PDB file of C-alpha atoms in Angstrom:
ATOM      1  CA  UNK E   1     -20.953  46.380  34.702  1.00  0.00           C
ATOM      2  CA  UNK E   2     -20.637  44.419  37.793  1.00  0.00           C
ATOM      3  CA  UNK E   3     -18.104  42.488  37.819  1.00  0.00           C
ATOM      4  CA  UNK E   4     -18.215  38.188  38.074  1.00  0.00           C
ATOM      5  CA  UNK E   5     -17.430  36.765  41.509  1.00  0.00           C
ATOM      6  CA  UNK E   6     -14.509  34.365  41.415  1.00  0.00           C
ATOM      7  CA  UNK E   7     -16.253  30.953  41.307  1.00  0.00           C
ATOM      8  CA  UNK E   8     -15.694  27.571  40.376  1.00  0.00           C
ATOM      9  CA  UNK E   9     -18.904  27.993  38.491  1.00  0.00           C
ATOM     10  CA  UNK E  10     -18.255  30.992  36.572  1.00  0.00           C
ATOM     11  CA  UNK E  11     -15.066  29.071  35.804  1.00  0.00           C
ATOM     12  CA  UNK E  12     -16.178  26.306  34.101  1.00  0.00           C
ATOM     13  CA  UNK E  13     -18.523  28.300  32.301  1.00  0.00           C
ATOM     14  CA  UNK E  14     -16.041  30.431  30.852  1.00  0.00           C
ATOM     15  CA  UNK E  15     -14.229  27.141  30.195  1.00  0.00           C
ATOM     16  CA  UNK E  16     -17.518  25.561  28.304  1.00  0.00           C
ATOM     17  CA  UNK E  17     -17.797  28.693  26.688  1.00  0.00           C
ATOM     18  CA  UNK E  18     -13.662  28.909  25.237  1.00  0.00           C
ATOM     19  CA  UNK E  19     -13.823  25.356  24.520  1.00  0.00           C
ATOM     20  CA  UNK E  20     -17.465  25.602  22.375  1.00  0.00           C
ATOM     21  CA  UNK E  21     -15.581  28.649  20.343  1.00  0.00           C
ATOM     22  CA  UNK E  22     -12.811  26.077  19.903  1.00  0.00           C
ATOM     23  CA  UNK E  23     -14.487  23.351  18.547  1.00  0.00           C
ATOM     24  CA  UNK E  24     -16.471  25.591  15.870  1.00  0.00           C
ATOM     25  CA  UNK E  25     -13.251  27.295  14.924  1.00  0.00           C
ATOM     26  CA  UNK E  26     -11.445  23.908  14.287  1.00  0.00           C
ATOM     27  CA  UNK E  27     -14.569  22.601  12.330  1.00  0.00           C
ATOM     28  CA  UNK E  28     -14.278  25.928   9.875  1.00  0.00           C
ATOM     29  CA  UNK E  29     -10.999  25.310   9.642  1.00  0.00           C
ATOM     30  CA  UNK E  30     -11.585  21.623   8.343  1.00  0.00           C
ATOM     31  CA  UNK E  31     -14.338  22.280   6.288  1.00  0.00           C
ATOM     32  CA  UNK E  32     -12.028  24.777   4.394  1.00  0.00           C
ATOM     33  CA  UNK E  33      -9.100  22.769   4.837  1.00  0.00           C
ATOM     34  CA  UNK E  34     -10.783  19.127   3.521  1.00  0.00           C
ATOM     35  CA  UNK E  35     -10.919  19.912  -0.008  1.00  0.00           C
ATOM     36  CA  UNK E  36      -7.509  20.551  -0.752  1.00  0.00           C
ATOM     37  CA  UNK E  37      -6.298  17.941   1.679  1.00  0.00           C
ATOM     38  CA  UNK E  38      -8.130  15.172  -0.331  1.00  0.00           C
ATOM     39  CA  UNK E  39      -7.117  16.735  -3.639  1.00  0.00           C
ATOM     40  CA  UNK E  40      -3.367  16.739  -2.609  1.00  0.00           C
ATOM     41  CA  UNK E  41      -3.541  13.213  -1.177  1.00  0.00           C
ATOM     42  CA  UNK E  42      -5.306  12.376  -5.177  1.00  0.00           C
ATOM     43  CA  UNK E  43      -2.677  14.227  -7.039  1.00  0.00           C
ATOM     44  CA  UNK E  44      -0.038  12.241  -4.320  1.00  0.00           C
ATOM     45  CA  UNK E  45      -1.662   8.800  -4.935  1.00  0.00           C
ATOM     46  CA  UNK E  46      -1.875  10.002  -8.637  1.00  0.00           C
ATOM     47  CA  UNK E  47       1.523  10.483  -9.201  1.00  0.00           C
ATOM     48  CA  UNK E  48       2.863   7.733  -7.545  1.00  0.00           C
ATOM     49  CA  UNK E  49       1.139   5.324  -9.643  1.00  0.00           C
ATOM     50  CA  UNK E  50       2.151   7.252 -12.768  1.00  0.00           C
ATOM     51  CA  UNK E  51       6.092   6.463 -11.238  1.00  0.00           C
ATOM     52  CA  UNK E  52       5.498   2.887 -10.591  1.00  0.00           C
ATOM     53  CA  UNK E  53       3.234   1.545 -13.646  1.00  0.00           C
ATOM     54  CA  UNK E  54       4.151   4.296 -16.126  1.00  0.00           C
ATOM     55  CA  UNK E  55       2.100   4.723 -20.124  1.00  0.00           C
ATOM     56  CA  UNK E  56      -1.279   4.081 -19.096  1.00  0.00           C
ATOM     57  CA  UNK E  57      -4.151   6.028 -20.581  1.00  0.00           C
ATOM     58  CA  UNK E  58      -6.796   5.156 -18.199  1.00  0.00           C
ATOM     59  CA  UNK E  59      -7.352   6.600 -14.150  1.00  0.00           C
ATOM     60  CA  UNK E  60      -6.095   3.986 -12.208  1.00  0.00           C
ATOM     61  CA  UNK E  61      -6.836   5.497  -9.318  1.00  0.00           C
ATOM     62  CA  UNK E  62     -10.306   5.925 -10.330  1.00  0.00           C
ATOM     63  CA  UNK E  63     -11.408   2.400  -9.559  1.00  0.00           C
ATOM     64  CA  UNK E  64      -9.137   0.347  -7.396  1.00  0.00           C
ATOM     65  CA  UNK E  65      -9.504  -3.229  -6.960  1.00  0.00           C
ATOM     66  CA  UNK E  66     -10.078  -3.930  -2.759  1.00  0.00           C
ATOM     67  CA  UNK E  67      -8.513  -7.741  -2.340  1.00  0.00           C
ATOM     68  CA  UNK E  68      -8.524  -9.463   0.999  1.00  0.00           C
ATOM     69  CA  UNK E  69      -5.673 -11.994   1.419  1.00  0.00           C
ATOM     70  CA  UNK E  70      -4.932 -13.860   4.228  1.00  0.00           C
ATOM     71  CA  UNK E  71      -6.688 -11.374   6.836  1.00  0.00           C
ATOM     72  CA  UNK E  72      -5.342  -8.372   5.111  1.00  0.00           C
ATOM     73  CA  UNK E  73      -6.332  -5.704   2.554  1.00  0.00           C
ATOM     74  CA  UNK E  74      -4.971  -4.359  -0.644  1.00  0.00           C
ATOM     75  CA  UNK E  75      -5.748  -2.154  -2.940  1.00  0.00           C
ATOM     76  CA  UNK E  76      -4.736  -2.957  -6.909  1.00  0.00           C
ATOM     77  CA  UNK E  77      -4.813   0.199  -9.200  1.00  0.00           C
ATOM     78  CA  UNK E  78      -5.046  -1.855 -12.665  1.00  0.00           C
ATOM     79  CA  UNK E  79      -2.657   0.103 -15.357  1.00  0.00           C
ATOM     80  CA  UNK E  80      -4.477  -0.061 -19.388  1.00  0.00           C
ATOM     81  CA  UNK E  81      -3.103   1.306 -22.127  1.00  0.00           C
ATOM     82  CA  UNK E  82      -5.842   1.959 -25.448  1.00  0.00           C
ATOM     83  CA  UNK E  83      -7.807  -0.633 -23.513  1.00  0.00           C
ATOM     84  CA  UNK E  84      -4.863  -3.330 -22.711  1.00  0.00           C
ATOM     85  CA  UNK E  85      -4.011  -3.943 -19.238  1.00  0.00           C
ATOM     86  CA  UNK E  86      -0.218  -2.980 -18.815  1.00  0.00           C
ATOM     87  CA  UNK E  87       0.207  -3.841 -15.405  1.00  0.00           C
ATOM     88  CA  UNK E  88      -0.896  -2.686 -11.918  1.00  0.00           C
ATOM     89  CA  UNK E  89       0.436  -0.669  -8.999  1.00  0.00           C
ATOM     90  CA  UNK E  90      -0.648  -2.426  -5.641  1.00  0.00           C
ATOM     91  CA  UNK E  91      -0.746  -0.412  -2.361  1.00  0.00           C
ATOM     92  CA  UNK E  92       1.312  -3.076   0.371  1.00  0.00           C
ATOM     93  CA  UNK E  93       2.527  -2.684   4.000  1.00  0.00           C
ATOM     94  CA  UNK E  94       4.938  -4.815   6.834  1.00  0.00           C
ATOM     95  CA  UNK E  95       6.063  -3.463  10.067  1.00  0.00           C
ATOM     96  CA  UNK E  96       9.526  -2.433  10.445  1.00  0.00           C
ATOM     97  CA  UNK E  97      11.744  -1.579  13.361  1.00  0.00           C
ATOM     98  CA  UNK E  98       9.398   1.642  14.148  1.00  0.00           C
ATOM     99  CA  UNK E  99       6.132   0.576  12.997  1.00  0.00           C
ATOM    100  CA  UNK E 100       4.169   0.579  10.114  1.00  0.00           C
ATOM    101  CA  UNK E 101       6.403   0.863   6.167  1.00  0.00           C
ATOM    102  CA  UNK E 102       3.985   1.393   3.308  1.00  0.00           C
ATOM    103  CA  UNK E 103       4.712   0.951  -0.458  1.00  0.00           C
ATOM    104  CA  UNK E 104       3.025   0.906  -3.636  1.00  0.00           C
ATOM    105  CA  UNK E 105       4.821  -1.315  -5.815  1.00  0.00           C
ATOM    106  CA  UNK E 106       4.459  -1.451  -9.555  1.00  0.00           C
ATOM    107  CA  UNK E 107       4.245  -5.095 -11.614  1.00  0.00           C
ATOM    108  CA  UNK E 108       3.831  -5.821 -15.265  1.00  0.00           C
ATOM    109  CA  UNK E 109       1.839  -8.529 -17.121  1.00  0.00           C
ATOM    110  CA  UNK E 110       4.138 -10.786 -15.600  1.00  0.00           C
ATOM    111  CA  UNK E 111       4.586 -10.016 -12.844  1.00  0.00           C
ATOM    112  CA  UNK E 112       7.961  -8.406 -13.095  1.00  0.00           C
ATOM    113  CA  UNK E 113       8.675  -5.091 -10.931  1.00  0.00           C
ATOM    114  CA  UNK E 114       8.924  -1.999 -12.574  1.00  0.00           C
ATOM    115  CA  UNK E 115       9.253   0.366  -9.628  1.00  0.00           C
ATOM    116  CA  UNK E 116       8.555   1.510  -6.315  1.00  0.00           C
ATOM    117  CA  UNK E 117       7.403   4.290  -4.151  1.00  0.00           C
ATOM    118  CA  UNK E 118       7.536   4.548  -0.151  1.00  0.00           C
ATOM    119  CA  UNK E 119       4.374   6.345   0.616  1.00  0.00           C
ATOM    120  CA  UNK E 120       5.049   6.544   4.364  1.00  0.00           C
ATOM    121  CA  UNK E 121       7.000   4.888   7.297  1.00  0.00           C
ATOM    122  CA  UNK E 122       7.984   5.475  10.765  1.00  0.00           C
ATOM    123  CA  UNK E 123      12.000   4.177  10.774  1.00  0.00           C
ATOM    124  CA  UNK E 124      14.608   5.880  12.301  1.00  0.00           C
ATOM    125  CA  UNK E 125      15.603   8.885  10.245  1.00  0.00           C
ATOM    126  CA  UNK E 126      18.533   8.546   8.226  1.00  0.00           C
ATOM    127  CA  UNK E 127      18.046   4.782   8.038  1.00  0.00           C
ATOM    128  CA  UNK E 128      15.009   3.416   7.700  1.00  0.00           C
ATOM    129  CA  UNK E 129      14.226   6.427   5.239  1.00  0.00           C
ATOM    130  CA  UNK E 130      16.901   5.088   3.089  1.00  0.00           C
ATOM    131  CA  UNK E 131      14.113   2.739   1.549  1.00  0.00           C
ATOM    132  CA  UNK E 132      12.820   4.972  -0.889  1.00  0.00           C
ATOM    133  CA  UNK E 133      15.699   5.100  -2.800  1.00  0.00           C
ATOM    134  CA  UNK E 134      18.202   1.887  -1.838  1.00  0.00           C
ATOM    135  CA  UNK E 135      15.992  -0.317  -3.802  1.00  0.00           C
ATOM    136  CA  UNK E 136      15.476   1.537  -7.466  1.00  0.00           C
ATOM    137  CA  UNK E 137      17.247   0.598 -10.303  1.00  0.00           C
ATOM    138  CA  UNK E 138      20.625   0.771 -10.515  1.00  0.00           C
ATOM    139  CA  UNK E 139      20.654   1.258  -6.675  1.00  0.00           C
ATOM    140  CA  UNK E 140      22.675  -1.355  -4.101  1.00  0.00           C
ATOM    141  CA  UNK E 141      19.766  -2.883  -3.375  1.00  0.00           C
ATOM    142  CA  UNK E 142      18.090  -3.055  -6.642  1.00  0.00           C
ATOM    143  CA  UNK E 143      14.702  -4.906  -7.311  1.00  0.00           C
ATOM    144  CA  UNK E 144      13.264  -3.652 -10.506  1.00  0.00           C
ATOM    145  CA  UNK E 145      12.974  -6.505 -12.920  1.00  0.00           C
ATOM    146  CA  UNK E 146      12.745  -8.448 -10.323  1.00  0.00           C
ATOM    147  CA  UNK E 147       9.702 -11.236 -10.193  1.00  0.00           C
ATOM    148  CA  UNK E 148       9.088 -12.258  -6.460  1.00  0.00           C
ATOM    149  CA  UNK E 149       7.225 -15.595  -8.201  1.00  0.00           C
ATOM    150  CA  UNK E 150       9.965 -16.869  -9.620  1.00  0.00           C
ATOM    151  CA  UNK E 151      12.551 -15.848  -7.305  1.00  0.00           C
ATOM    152  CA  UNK E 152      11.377 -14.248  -3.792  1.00  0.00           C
ATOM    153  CA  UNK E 153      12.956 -11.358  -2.276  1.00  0.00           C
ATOM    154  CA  UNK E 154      14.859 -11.734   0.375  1.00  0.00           C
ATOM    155  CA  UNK E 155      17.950 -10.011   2.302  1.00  0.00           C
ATOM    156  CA  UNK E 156      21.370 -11.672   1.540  1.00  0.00           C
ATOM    157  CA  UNK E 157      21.829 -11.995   5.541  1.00  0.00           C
ATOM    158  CA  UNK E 158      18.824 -14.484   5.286  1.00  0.00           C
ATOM    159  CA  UNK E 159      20.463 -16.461   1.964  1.00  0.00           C
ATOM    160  CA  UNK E 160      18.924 -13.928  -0.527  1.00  0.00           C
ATOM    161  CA  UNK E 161      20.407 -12.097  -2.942  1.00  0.00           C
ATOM    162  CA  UNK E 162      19.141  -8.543  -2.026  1.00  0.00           C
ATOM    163  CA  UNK E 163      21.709  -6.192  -0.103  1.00  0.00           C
ATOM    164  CA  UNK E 164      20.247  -4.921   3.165  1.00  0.00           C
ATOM    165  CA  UNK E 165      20.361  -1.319   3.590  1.00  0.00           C
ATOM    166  CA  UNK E 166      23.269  -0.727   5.771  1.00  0.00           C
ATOM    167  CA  UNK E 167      22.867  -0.964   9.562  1.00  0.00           C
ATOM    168  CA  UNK E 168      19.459  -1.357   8.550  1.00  0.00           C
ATOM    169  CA  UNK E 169      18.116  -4.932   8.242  1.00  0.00           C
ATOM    170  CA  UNK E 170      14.974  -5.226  10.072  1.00  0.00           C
ATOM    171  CA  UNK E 171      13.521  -2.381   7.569  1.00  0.00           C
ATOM    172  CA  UNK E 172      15.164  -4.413   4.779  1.00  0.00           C
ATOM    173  CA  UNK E 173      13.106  -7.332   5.745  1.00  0.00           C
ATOM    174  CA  UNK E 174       9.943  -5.306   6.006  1.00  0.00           C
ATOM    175  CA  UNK E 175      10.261  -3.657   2.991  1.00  0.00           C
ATOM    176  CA  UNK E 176      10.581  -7.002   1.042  1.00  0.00           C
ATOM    177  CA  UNK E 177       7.964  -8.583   2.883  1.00  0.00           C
ATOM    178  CA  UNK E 178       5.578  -5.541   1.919  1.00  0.00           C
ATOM    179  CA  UNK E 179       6.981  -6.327  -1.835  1.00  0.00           C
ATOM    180  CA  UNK E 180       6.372  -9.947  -1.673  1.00  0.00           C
ATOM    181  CA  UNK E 181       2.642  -9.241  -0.328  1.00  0.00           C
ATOM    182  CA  UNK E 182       2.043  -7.091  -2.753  1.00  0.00           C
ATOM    183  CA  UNK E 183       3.070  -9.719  -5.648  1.00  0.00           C
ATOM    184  CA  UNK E 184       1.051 -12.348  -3.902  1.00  0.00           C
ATOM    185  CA  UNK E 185      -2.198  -9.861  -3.838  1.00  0.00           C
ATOM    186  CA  UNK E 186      -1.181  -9.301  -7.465  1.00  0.00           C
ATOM    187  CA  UNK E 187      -0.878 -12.773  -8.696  1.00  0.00           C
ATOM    188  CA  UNK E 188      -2.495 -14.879  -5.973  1.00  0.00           C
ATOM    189  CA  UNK E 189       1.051 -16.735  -5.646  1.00  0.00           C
ATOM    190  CA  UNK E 190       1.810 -16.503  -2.255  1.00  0.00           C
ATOM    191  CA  UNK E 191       5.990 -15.690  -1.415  1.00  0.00           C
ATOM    192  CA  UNK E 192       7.631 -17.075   1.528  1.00  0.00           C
ATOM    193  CA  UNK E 193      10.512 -14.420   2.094  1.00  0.00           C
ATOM    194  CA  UNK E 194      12.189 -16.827   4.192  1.00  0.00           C
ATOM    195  CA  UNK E 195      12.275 -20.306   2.420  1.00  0.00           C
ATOM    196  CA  UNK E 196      11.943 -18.550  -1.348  1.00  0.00           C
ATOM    197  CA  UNK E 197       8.759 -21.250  -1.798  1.00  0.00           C
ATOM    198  CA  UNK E 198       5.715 -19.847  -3.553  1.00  0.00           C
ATOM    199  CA  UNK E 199       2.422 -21.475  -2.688  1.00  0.00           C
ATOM    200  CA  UNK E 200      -1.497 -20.766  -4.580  1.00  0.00           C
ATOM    201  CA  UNK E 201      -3.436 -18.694  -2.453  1.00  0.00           C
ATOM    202  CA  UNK E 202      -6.986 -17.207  -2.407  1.00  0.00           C
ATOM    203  CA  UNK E 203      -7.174 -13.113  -3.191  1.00  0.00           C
ATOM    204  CA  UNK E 204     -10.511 -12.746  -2.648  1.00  0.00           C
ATOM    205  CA  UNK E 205     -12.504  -9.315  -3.820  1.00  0.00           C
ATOM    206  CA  UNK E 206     -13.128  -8.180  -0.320  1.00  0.00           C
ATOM    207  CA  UNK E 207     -17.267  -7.745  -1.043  1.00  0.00           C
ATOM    208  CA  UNK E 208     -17.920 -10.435  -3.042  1.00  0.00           C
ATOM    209  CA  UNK E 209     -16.324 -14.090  -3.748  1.00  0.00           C
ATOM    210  CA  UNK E 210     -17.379 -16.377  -6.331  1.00  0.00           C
ATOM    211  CA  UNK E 211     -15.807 -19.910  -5.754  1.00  0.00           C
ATOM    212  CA  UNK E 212     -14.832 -22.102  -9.313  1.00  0.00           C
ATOM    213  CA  UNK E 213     -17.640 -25.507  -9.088  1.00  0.00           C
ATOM    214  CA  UNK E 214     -14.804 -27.179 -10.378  1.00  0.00           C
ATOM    215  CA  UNK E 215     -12.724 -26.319  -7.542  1.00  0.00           C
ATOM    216  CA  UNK E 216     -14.123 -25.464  -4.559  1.00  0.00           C
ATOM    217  CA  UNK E 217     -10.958 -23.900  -3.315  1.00  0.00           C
ATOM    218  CA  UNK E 218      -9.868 -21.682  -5.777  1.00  0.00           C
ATOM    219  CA  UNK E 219     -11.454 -18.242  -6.483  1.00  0.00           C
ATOM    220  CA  UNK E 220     -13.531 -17.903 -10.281  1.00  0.00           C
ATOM    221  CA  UNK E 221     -11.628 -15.693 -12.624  1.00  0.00           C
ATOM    222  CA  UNK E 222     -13.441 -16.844 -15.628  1.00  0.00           C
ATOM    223  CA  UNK E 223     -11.272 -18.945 -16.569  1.00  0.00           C
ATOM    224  CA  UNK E 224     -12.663 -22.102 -14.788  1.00  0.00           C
ATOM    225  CA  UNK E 225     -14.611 -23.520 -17.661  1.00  0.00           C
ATOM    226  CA  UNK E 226     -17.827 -22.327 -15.497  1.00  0.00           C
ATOM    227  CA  UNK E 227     -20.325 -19.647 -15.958  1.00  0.00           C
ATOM    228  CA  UNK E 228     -21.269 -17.645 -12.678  1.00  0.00           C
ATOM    229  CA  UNK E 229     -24.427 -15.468 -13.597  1.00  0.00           C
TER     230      UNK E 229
END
C-alpha cells in the first residue's frame, strides 16, 4: 500500500474525516442518551413539586400554566386534590452573587408558603448553596407560612425580618426576590422586597390575554361580570 505523502491536504482530510466520525458518534450517543435525560429531568421536576405543594391527586406537571409578568416568564404547576385546587408550585428565578438562583416555591389557596426547593444556582460553594436548606421550616431563616402579600420578604439587614444566610447576603436577597416573584406570578400582587409595598399587577397567559371591558387594565379571570366568548 503506498504510503500518503505528508501534506497539508491529506491533513485536513484526515481531520474532516476524524471530525465527521465525531459528530455521528456524539449524535448516537444523544439519541440514546435523550430519553432518559428528559425522563430524569420529569421524575426531578416531579418530585419537587410533590415537596413543595404536597396531597394532590392530579399531574401538575402535566399542564403548566406559562405567565408573562413584567418582561419575564413563569411557569405555575396548579396543585388539585379530587378536583379542588390546593395550591400551586411556581418555577421563579433572581440573580445572585454568581449568576442565575432558581426555585420552585410552593403557595396555598392563600397564598401562604408551604415549601421550597432550589432547583439550581451558581453561588459560591459552601455559601450560596446554603439556600436550599437555610430557609425551610424550622430553619434560621425560615419562610414557610410565610405570605409575601401580606408581609414581603425581605433580609433583616434591609429592615426585614428574615435572617440572611451568614456571610451570605447578596444570595439572601436573590433568593427572596425569586420568592416574592414567584408570589406576584401567583397572585398578580406585585412585592416590593425593599419598601414591603404590594401593588396590582398584570400576569398575563403568555399566548393569549383577554382584557376585563370593565377595566381595561386588568386581565379577565371570569370574575369581571363580563363574558369573553
Amino acid at each position: 500500500m503506498k504510503k500518503l505523502e505528508s501534506s497539508l491536504k491529506n491533513m485536513a482530510l484526515v481531520l474532516t474525516g476524524v471530525t465527521v466520525i465525531a459528530g455521528a458518534l456524539l449524535g448516537y450517543v444523544n439519541e440514546l442518551t435523550k430519553g432518559p435525560i428528559a425522563e430524569a429531568n420529569a421524575k426531578a421536576l416531579s418530585d419537587a413539586i410533590a415537596l413543595v405543594v404536597p396531597g394532590f391527586d392530579n399531574n401538575p406537571a402535566e399542564t403548566p400554566e406559562t405567565i408573562e409578568l413584567e418582561g419575564t416568564t413563569y411557569k405555575i404547576y396548579k396543585a388539585t386534590k379530587g378536583g379542588e385546587f390546593i395550591g400551586a408550585a411556581v418555577e421563579s428565578s433572581a440573580n445572585g452573587f454568581g449568576g442565575a438562583l432558581n426555585v420552585l416555591v410552593g403557595f396555598d389557596k392563600e397564598g401562604n408558603i408551604i415549601d421550597y426547593s432550589l432547583l439550581s444556582h451558581a453561588e459560591t460553594p459552601g455559601l450560596g448553596s446554603k439556600a436550599a436548606d437555610w430557609f425551610k421550616k424550622d430553619q434560621k431563616g425560615d419562610i414557610t407560612g410565610k405570605n409575601p402579600g401580606k408581609a414581603a420578604l425581605i433580609v433583616n439587614k434591609d429592615g426585614g425580618d428574615v435572617d440572611a444566610i451568614t456571610a451570605s447576603t447578596i444570595t439572601t436577597r436573590a433568593f427572596l426576590k425569586a420568592v416574592n416573584n414567584a408570589y406576584a406570578a401567583y397572585s398578580g400582587q406585585n412585592v416590593d422586597s425593599t419598601s414591603g409595598a404590594t401593588q396590582q399587577v398584570s400576569a398575563e397567559p403568555a399566548e393569549e390575554v383577554k382584557m376585563c371591558e370593565n377595566d381595561s387594565t386588568k386581565v379577565c379571570t371570569g370574575q369581571c361580570g363580563h363574558h369573553h366568548e
